[in-house]
Coordinates of C-alpha atoms in Angstrom, one line a residue:
Chain A
M730 CA 59.9 17.5 12.1
K731 CA 56.2 16.3 13.3
Q732 CA 55.0 20.3 12.2
L733 CA 56.3 20.0 8.5
Q734 CA 54.9 16.6 8.3
K735 CA 51.6 18.4 9.3
L736 CA 51.5 20.8 6.9
K737 CA 52.5 18.5 4.0
T738 CA 49.4 16.2 5.0
V739 CA 47.3 19.2 5.0
N740 CA 48.5 20.6 1.5
V741 CA 47.9 16.7 0.2
L742 CA 44.1 17.0 1.6
L743 CA 43.6 20.5 0.0
F744 CA 44.6 19.1 -2.9
V745 CA 42.9 16.4 -3.1
L746 CA 39.6 18.8 -2.0
M747 CA 40.1 21.2 -5.0
L748 CA 40.4 18.1 -7.0
L749 CA 37.4 16.6 -5.7
V750 CA 35.8 20.2 -6.0
W751 CA 36.9 20.3 -10.0
T752 CA 35.7 17.2 -11.0
G753 CA 32.5 17.3 -8.9
C754 CA 31.3 20.2 -11.2
K755 CA 29.4 19.5 -14.2
T756 CA 29.0 21.3 -17.0
E757 CA 25.7 21.5 -17.8
N758 CA 24.9 21.1 -21.9
V759 CA 22.1 23.4 -22.5
N760 CA 20.1 22.4 -25.4
P761 CA 18.8 24.9 -27.7
V762 CA 15.2 24.3 -27.5
T763 CA 13.6 24.1 -31.1
E764 CA 10.9 26.3 -32.4
S765 CA 8.0 23.7 -33.3
V766 CA 6.7 23.6 -36.6
K767 CA 3.1 25.3 -36.9
D768 CA 0.8 22.4 -37.7
L769 CA -2.6 23.7 -39.0
T770 CA -4.0 20.2 -39.0
G771 CA -7.9 20.2 -38.2
T772 CA -11.0 21.7 -38.6
W773 CA -11.1 25.6 -37.8
R774 CA -14.1 27.5 -37.2
I775 CA -14.8 31.4 -37.8
V776 CA -14.6 33.4 -34.2
K777 CA -14.4 37.3 -35.6
A778 CA -15.5 38.7 -38.7
N779 CA -14.8 41.7 -39.9
R780 CA -15.7 44.0 -42.8
N781 CA -13.8 47.2 -43.2
G782 CA -13.4 47.5 -39.2
T783 CA -17.0 46.6 -38.4
S784 CA -17.9 43.1 -37.2
L785 CA -20.0 41.1 -39.9
L786 CA -21.5 38.7 -37.0
P787 CA -24.4 40.6 -35.6
L788 CA -25.6 41.4 -39.4
V789 CA -26.3 38.1 -40.8
D790 CA -27.7 35.1 -38.8
S791 CA -29.7 32.7 -41.2
N792 CA -29.3 29.3 -43.4
Y793 CA -27.7 31.5 -45.9
I794 CA -25.1 33.2 -44.5
N795 CA -24.0 31.9 -41.1
F796 CA -20.4 32.7 -39.8
N797 CA -21.2 29.6 -37.3
K798 CA -21.5 27.0 -40.1
F799 CA -18.2 27.8 -42.1
S800 CA -15.1 25.6 -41.1
I801 CA -11.9 25.2 -43.3
I802 CA -10.1 21.9 -42.8
F803 CA -6.3 21.5 -43.2
K804 CA -5.3 18.4 -43.7
D805 CA -1.7 16.5 -45.2
G806 CA -1.5 19.7 -47.2
S807 CA -4.6 20.1 -48.5
Y808 CA -7.7 22.5 -47.6
T809 CA -11.3 21.8 -47.6
L810 CA -13.9 24.4 -47.3
V811 CA -17.1 23.6 -45.7
N812 CA -20.3 25.7 -46.3
P813 CA -18.6 28.2 -48.1
L814 CA -18.8 32.1 -47.7
P815 CA -16.8 35.1 -49.0
F816 CA -12.9 34.2 -48.6
I817 CA -9.9 34.4 -50.0
V818 CA -10.5 31.0 -52.2
S819 CA -13.7 29.8 -53.4
Q820 CA -12.7 26.3 -54.1
N821 CA -10.7 23.8 -52.5
G822 CA -7.1 23.1 -53.0
T823 CA -3.3 22.9 -51.4
Y824 CA -2.2 25.2 -49.3
S825 CA 1.6 25.9 -47.9
L826 CA 3.3 28.0 -45.3
D827 CA 6.4 30.0 -46.5
N828 CA 9.0 28.6 -43.5
P829 CA 7.2 25.8 -41.3
Q830 CA 8.7 27.1 -38.2
Y831 CA 8.7 30.7 -38.6
P832 CA 5.9 31.5 -41.1
F833 CA 5.1 34.9 -42.1
T834 CA 2.7 33.6 -45.2
I835 CA 0.2 31.1 -45.9
T836 CA -0.5 30.5 -49.8
F837 CA -3.8 29.1 -51.1
K838 CA -3.7 27.0 -54.3
Q839 CA -6.9 26.4 -55.8
T840 CA -7.6 23.0 -58.0
G841 CA -7.7 23.9 -61.8
S842 CA -6.0 27.2 -61.0
T843 CA -2.6 28.4 -61.6
T844 CA -2.5 31.5 -59.5
P845 CA -1.5 31.3 -55.9
I846 CA -2.7 33.6 -53.8
S847 CA -0.7 34.2 -50.4
T848 CA -1.6 36.2 -47.5
A849 CA 0.0 37.0 -44.0
F850 CA 0.2 34.3 -41.6
T851 CA -1.1 35.8 -38.2
Y852 CA -0.8 32.9 -35.6
P853 CA -1.0 34.5 -32.2
I854 CA -1.9 32.7 -28.8
V855 CA -5.3 34.8 -27.1
N856 CA -6.2 33.2 -23.9
G857 CA -4.1 29.9 -24.3
V858 CA -5.6 29.1 -28.0
R859 CA -4.3 29.4 -31.3
I860 CA -6.3 32.2 -33.4
L861 CA -5.6 31.8 -37.1
T862 CA -6.5 35.4 -38.4
L863 CA -6.7 35.8 -42.3
V864 CA -7.1 39.1 -44.1
F865 CA -8.3 39.3 -48.0
S866 CA -10.4 41.4 -50.5
P867 CA -12.8 38.7 -52.2
G868 CA -14.3 41.3 -53.8
C869 CA -13.5 45.5 -54.5
P870 CA -10.0 45.7 -53.6
Q871 CA -11.0 48.5 -51.3
N872 CA -12.7 46.4 -48.8
T873 CA -10.9 44.2 -46.7
Y874 CA -12.5 41.5 -44.6
S875 CA -10.5 40.0 -41.8
Y876 CA -11.4 36.7 -40.3
S877 CA -10.6 34.8 -37.0
L878 CA -10.7 30.9 -37.0
Q879 CA -10.1 28.8 -33.7
K880 CA -9.2 24.8 -34.6
V881 CA -12.6 23.1 -33.1
N882 CA -10.7 19.6 -33.4
Chain B
M1104 CA 27.9 59.8 -5.6
R1105 CA 26.2 62.0 -7.7
P1106 CA 25.6 60.3 -11.4
N1107 CA 27.3 61.4 -14.1
F1108 CA 25.0 62.6 -16.7
N1109 CA 27.2 62.6 -20.2
I1110 CA 24.0 62.2 -22.9
H1111 CA 24.8 63.1 -26.0
I1112 CA 22.1 64.3 -28.2
K1113 CA 22.7 63.4 -31.6
G1114 CA 22.1 66.2 -33.9
R1115 CA 21.0 70.1 -32.9
N1116 CA 17.5 70.1 -34.6
L1117 CA 16.7 67.4 -32.7
W1118 CA 17.1 69.3 -29.5
K1119 CA 15.8 72.0 -31.0
F1120 CA 12.5 70.2 -31.5
C1121 CA 12.3 68.2 -28.0
A1122 CA 12.9 71.6 -26.5
L1123 CA 9.9 73.1 -28.3
M1124 CA 7.9 70.0 -27.8
G1125 CA 9.1 70.7 -23.9
L1126 CA 7.7 74.1 -24.3
G1127 CA 4.4 72.8 -25.8
I1128 CA 3.4 70.8 -22.8
V1129 CA 2.8 74.6 -21.4
L1130 CA 1.6 76.5 -24.1
T1131 CA -1.3 77.5 -25.6
C1132 CA -0.8 77.5 -28.5
C1133 CA -3.7 79.2 -30.5
V1134 CA -7.6 79.2 -31.4
L1135 CA -8.1 78.7 -34.7
Q1136 CA -11.3 79.6 -36.6
I1137 CA -12.8 79.3 -40.1
Y1138 CA -15.2 81.7 -40.5
N1139 CA -16.1 82.5 -43.5
I1140 CA -16.5 79.2 -46.4
N1141 CA -16.8 80.8 -50.0
Q1142 CA -18.0 77.6 -52.3
P1143 CA -19.9 76.6 -55.8
I1144 CA -22.7 74.7 -55.1
T1145 CA -23.0 73.1 -58.5
A1146 CA -19.9 72.2 -61.1
T1147 CA -19.5 70.4 -63.8
A1148 CA -17.0 66.9 -63.8
G1149 CA -14.0 67.6 -65.2
S1150 CA -14.0 71.3 -64.3
T1151 CA -11.9 73.4 -61.8
I1152 CA -13.5 75.2 -59.2
T1153 CA -12.2 76.9 -56.3
I1154 CA -13.5 77.3 -52.7
T1155 CA -11.9 79.5 -50.2
T1156 CA -11.9 80.1 -46.6
R1157 CA -11.0 82.7 -44.3
D1158 CA -9.4 81.3 -41.1
S1159 CA -8.0 83.3 -38.3
V1160 CA -5.4 82.2 -35.4
T1161 CA -5.2 84.1 -32.3
T1162 CA -2.1 83.1 -30.4
N1163 CA -1.4 82.6 -27.0
I1164 CA 2.3 81.3 -26.1
D1165 CA 4.1 80.9 -23.3
G1166 CA 7.6 82.2 -24.6
G1167 CA 7.9 81.0 -28.4
P1168 CA 7.9 82.3 -31.3
I1169 CA 7.4 78.6 -32.4
L1170 CA 7.8 77.5 -36.1
A1171 CA 5.0 75.0 -37.5
N1172 CA 3.5 74.5 -40.6
F1173 CA -0.3 75.7 -41.4
V1174 CA -2.3 72.8 -42.4
V1175 CA -5.6 71.9 -43.9
G1176 CA -8.0 69.2 -44.6
I1177 CA -10.9 68.9 -47.1
L1178 CA -13.5 65.9 -47.1
L1179 CA -13.9 65.2 -50.7
P1180 CA -15.5 62.1 -52.4
K1181 CA -13.0 59.6 -53.1
G1182 CA -14.0 59.1 -57.1
F1183 CA -12.5 63.1 -57.3
A1184 CA -8.9 61.2 -56.5
G1185 CA -8.3 65.0 -54.5
A1186 CA -4.6 64.4 -53.7
A1187 CA -3.9 64.7 -57.8
N1188 CA -6.3 67.1 -58.5
T1189 CA -6.3 69.8 -55.7
T1190 CA -4.3 72.3 -55.9
V1191 CA -3.6 74.7 -52.5
S1192 CA -2.3 78.2 -51.8
Y1193 CA -2.7 80.6 -49.1
T1194 CA -2.2 84.6 -48.1
S1195 CA -2.2 85.6 -44.3
T1196 CA -0.8 88.6 -42.5
L1197 CA 2.3 86.3 -41.6
G1198 CA 3.1 86.1 -45.8
N1199 CA 2.1 84.5 -48.9
G1200 CA 2.7 80.6 -49.7
Q1201 CA 1.7 77.4 -51.3
M1202 CA 0.9 74.1 -49.7
Q1203 CA 1.8 70.8 -50.7
L1204 CA 0.4 67.1 -50.2
M1205 CA 0.7 66.3 -46.2
P1206 CA 2.8 63.1 -46.5
S1207 CA 1.0 60.0 -45.3
S1208 CA 3.8 59.0 -43.4
V1209 CA 3.4 62.1 -41.1
I1210 CA 1.9 61.0 -37.8
E1211 CA -0.7 63.7 -36.8
P1212 CA 0.3 64.7 -33.3
S1213 CA -2.3 63.9 -31.0
T1214 CA -1.8 60.7 -32.3
A1215 CA 1.5 59.9 -31.3
G1216 CA 2.6 57.3 -29.2
S1217 CA -1.1 55.7 -29.0
T1218 CA -2.4 55.1 -32.8
N1219 CA -0.3 56.5 -34.8
L1220 CA -2.3 58.0 -37.5
S1221 CA -1.5 59.9 -40.6
Y1222 CA -3.4 63.1 -40.5
S1223 CA -6.1 61.7 -43.3
A1224 CA -6.9 58.5 -41.0
S1225 CA -6.9 61.1 -37.6
M1226 CA -9.1 62.9 -39.3
L1227 CA -11.2 60.7 -40.6
A1228 CA -11.5 59.0 -36.9
K1229 CA -12.3 62.7 -35.0
F1230 CA -14.6 64.1 -37.9
G1231 CA -15.9 60.9 -39.4
I1232 CA -17.5 61.8 -43.4
G1233 CA -18.7 65.1 -42.0
N1234 CA -22.6 65.5 -43.0
N1235 CA -22.5 62.4 -45.7
L1236 CA -24.3 59.5 -45.0
I1237 CA -22.7 57.4 -47.7
N1238 CA -18.5 56.3 -46.8
D1239 CA -17.2 56.9 -49.7
L1240 CA -15.2 60.0 -48.6
E1241 CA -11.9 60.9 -47.6
W1242 CA -9.5 63.7 -46.0
V1243 CA -7.1 65.3 -48.1
V1244 CA -4.5 67.2 -46.2
F1245 CA -2.0 69.7 -47.2
R1246 CA 0.3 71.8 -45.1
S1247 CA 2.5 75.1 -46.0
V1248 CA 5.7 74.5 -47.9
D1249 CA 7.2 76.9 -45.6
Q1250 CA 7.2 76.7 -41.8
V1251 CA 6.1 79.8 -40.1
S1252 CA 7.1 81.8 -37.2
I1253 CA 4.4 81.8 -34.7
S1254 CA 4.9 84.6 -32.1
N1255 CA 2.5 85.4 -29.1
G1256 CA -0.5 87.2 -28.7
I1257 CA -0.7 88.1 -32.4
T1258 CA -4.0 87.3 -34.7
I1259 CA -3.0 85.8 -37.8
L1260 CA -5.8 86.1 -40.5
G1261 CA -5.5 84.2 -44.4
N1262 CA -7.2 82.9 -47.0
V1263 CA -6.9 79.5 -48.1
N1264 CA -7.6 79.1 -51.7
F1265 CA -8.4 75.3 -53.0
Q1266 CA -8.5 75.2 -56.8
I1267 CA -10.3 71.3 -57.5
K1268 CA -10.5 69.7 -60.5
V1269 CA -13.9 68.0 -59.6
G1270 CA -15.2 64.5 -60.5
A1271 CA -12.6 62.7 -62.1
D1272 CA -14.7 59.4 -62.0
G1273 CA -17.3 61.4 -64.7
N1274 CA -20.2 60.4 -62.2
T1275 CA -23.0 63.0 -61.1
T1276 CA -21.9 63.5 -57.3
I1277 CA -23.9 65.2 -54.7
F1278 CA -22.1 65.4 -51.5
K1279 CA -21.4 68.0 -48.3
P1280 CA -17.4 68.8 -48.2
A1281 CA -16.2 69.6 -44.8
Y1282 CA -12.9 71.5 -43.5
V1283 CA -9.9 71.2 -41.2
I1284 CA -7.3 74.0 -40.2
C1285 CA -4.3 73.5 -37.6
E1286 CA -1.0 73.8 -37.4
S1287 CA 1.7 70.9 -37.5
N1288 CA 2.6 71.3 -33.9
D1289 CA -0.3 70.5 -32.1
G1290 CA -2.2 68.6 -34.6
L1291 CA -5.9 67.9 -34.0
G1292 CA -4.9 68.3 -30.2
Y1293 CA -6.4 70.2 -27.2
F1294 CA -4.4 72.2 -24.6
V1295 CA -3.9 70.4 -21.4
G1296 CA -6.8 67.6 -23.0
N1297 CA -9.3 70.0 -22.5
L1298 CA -11.7 69.7 -24.8
S1299 CA -13.2 73.0 -24.9
D1300 CA -9.7 74.8 -26.0
P1301 CA -8.8 72.8 -29.5
F1302 CA -6.0 73.4 -31.2
F1303 CA -7.9 73.3 -34.9
A1304 CA -11.0 74.4 -36.2
F1305 CA -13.8 72.2 -37.7
N1306 CA -16.4 73.4 -40.4
N1307 CA -18.8 71.6 -42.6
G1308 CA -19.5 72.9 -46.1
A1309 CA -22.9 73.1 -48.2
R1310 CA -24.4 70.6 -50.3
M1311 CA -22.7 70.5 -53.6
T1312 CA -23.8 68.9 -56.6
V1313 CA -21.3 67.9 -59.3
N1314 CA -22.7 66.8 -62.8
G1315 CA -21.5 64.4 -64.8
P1316 CA -22.3 61.8 -67.6
G1317 CA -21.5 58.9 -65.5
D1318 CA -23.4 57.1 -62.7
F1319 CA -25.5 59.0 -60.0
N1320 CA -23.9 59.0 -56.6
D1321 CA -25.7 60.9 -54.1
L1322 CA -23.7 60.5 -50.5
C1323 CA -25.2 63.0 -48.4
D1324 CA -29.0 62.9 -48.8
P1325 CA -31.0 59.7 -47.1
Q1326 CA -31.6 57.5 -49.6
L1327 CA -34.8 54.8 -50.0
T1328 CA -31.9 52.0 -50.1
S1329 CA -28.3 52.3 -50.1
F1330 CA -25.4 49.9 -49.9
N1331 CA -22.3 49.4 -47.2
P1332 CA -19.8 49.2 -48.7
P1333 CA -21.2 51.9 -51.2
K1334 CA -18.9 49.8 -54.1
V1335 CA -18.9 45.9 -54.3
L1336 CA -18.6 43.3 -56.7
Q1337 CA -20.4 39.8 -56.4
N1338 CA -17.8 38.3 -54.0
D1339 CA -18.1 41.0 -51.3
L1340 CA -20.8 40.5 -48.6
V1341 CA -23.0 43.6 -49.1
T1342 CA -25.5 44.8 -46.9
L1343 CA -28.3 46.9 -48.3
T1344 CA -30.7 49.4 -46.3
Y1345 CA -34.0 50.1 -47.1
N1346 CA -35.3 53.6 -45.3
E1347 CA -39.0 53.2 -45.0
G1348 CA -39.3 56.3 -43.3
L1349 CA -38.8 57.6 -46.6
D1350 CA -41.8 55.8 -48.3
S1351 CA -44.0 58.9 -48.1
L1352 CA -46.5 57.2 -50.3
K1353 CA -46.9 54.7 -47.9
L1354 CA -46.8 52.2 -50.8
L1355 CA -45.8 49.1 -48.4
Q1356 CA -47.5 47.9 -45.8
G1357 CA -46.4 45.6 -42.5
N1358 CA -43.5 44.8 -41.3
K1359 CA -42.2 41.5 -43.4
L1360 CA -40.2 43.2 -46.5
Y1361 CA -38.1 41.5 -48.8
L1362 CA -35.7 42.3 -51.9
C1363 CA -37.4 41.5 -54.8
V1364 CA -34.7 41.4 -57.8
D1365 CA -36.2 41.9 -61.3
T1366 CA -33.1 41.3 -63.5
I1367 CA -29.3 40.9 -63.6
Y1368 CA -27.1 41.6 -66.0
T1369 CA -23.8 39.9 -66.3
S1370 CA -20.6 41.1 -68.4
D1371 CA -21.3 38.9 -71.4
G1372 CA -24.7 40.6 -72.2
K1373 CA -27.3 38.3 -70.6
K1374 CA -30.4 39.3 -68.6
L1375 CA -31.3 37.0 -65.8
T1376 CA -34.8 36.7 -64.1
G1377 CA -36.3 34.5 -61.3
F1378 CA -34.8 36.3 -58.4
C1379 CA -38.0 38.1 -56.9
S1380 CA -39.2 36.2 -53.8
Q1381 CA -40.5 36.2 -50.0
T1382 CA -37.9 34.2 -48.2
E1383 CA -35.6 34.4 -45.3
Q1384 CA -33.2 34.5 -48.2
S1385 CA -34.0 37.8 -49.2
Q1386 CA -36.0 39.2 -46.2
L1387 CA -34.9 42.7 -45.1
L1388 CA -34.7 42.5 -41.0
E1389 CA -35.4 46.1 -39.3
T1390 CA -32.3 47.3 -37.7
S1391 CA -33.7 48.2 -34.4
V1392 CA -37.2 48.3 -32.8
T1393 CA -37.6 52.5 -33.6
S1394 CA -35.5 53.0 -36.6
N1395 CA -37.6 52.0 -39.4
L1396 CA -34.6 50.9 -41.1
Y1397 CA -34.7 47.6 -42.7
S1398 CA -31.4 45.7 -44.0
L1399 CA -30.4 42.6 -45.6
T1400 CA -26.7 41.5 -45.8
F1401 CA -26.2 39.0 -48.9
W1402 CA -23.4 37.4 -50.9
P1403 CA -24.6 38.4 -54.7
A1404 CA -22.9 35.3 -56.0
S1405 CA -24.2 32.9 -53.9
F1406 CA -27.8 35.0 -54.1
F1407 CA -27.7 34.7 -57.4
K1408 CA -25.9 30.9 -57.8
L1409 CA -23.6 32.6 -60.5
S1410 CA -20.9 30.2 -61.9
S1411 CA -16.9 31.3 -61.1
T1412 CA -17.2 32.7 -65.2
Q1413 CA -19.8 34.6 -64.6
T1414 CA -19.4 38.5 -63.8
L1415 CA -22.2 40.5 -62.5
V1416 CA -22.3 44.1 -63.1
E1417 CA -25.8 45.1 -62.5
M1418 CA -29.2 44.7 -60.6
A1419 CA -33.0 46.1 -60.9
Y1420 CA -35.0 45.7 -58.0
H1421 CA -37.9 46.7 -55.7
I1422 CA -38.7 46.1 -52.6
I1423 CA -41.7 44.6 -51.7
D1424 CA -44.2 43.2 -49.0
A1425 CA -45.5 40.4 -48.0
K1426 CA -48.3 41.3 -50.5
G1427 CA -46.2 41.7 -53.5
N1428 CA -46.4 45.7 -53.2
S1429 CA -43.5 47.4 -54.0
V1430 CA -41.4 50.5 -53.8
G1431 CA -38.9 51.2 -56.9
L1432 CA -36.7 54.6 -57.5
N1433 CA -37.7 57.7 -55.5
D1434 CA -40.8 56.0 -54.4
S1435 CA -42.3 55.2 -57.8
K1436 CA -42.6 51.5 -59.8
A1437 CA -39.7 52.2 -61.7
P1438 CA -36.7 49.7 -60.0
F1439 CA -33.6 50.8 -58.2
I1440 CA -30.5 50.2 -60.4
Y1441 CA -27.4 48.7 -58.7
K1442 CA -24.3 48.5 -60.5
F1443 CA -21.5 46.4 -59.3
S1444 CA -18.1 48.0 -60.1
C1445 CA -15.2 49.6 -57.8
N1446 CA -15.0 52.5 -59.2

């Protein structure tokens, strides 16, 4: 009789233990990480400039062609060019990305123009910093230019 | 426990190809030579010329035979549109045949897995623009329509025959062609990476003048002035280089040299002047201390203060020194003329 009582107690204790274990396990809800929206707001300067694969930077360093002075300012869907150089667009205007989180192209629309100009949106992180690289042909189509820009503020 | 390799390789042709590639690691395929080039030195734009090269291929293959296409490349001015205007055939001790344009999708074997270049791009990377100075040429590549069975220890002799309709752009062009032969198995590779054991042959051709009614384009002789890129419009950044070493009359003195533009012409028929200055904006700088080459990189639309509705078509210019002495076309007083065009 005593042994049976003991067994029953052990069973009850085991059952209670199992209940505690089952209710003690929490199911963790893993929240999916949302891809950030690509925000270009700010002033961007050229850090690299190529023409047909060769760097332009050693060729020009004057008050007239100065890659250090060129900048593009993105704000509230508009862009402003400062100290212009040959570029995808020559006038200020508006810009947009085809997809705010996973953009593949950036489109510029000059004020006064009905034709938007799109180019591939290349935006890798290089040494911890976002670099925006734009490829375009402002003159003859067989000449390809590539500017890599970094945000300065 | 022994691992159980139960690999199903799709397609027996792929297996054969892989086996060949595997053999290729220990093969010395071939020693190739271009030993005679027969080409004209003058031609008229729009006419069809014949260029023949005599070639030999001496094989040293372990095992084999291997199946490969003959591959040839020819360096031509871009203005010739060579791909559309060239027909290639060959005769050889292993048979005769036609050649077809090498598809640009085919990767040149020695670049596979690294830069993955087409044959045309790989020849440009490897051989550049041959003996020319102005980069306005391209490698046009052909492969034999049929594959050829190449056995060990034989010498194949052949003639490659190019029929080229030259000067499609109607210009007078002076250039030096160049030629490459190889085979589709090894491309532009080397036997076990040994640079003195190539699987290809390369040769420069003689200077050729194609006369046409259009513009004058000398791609191979040193020029008093040259433009990079060679074809630009007003919104390109163009680098003008002046070769002071060719100023045989020693018209200019000192080392402060400037671009003096006498007149520009716009598409609406207007002539504009007032662009001759001796300022920082127009100064050509020596490219290195001993080069005797002076260059200026400028943006024509900005240099000439063009509005968005003006289209620049031509400029007449001199190179001047600080005292105003000037050099023009052929070291004379006549101006140099540059046409802004993409063709």
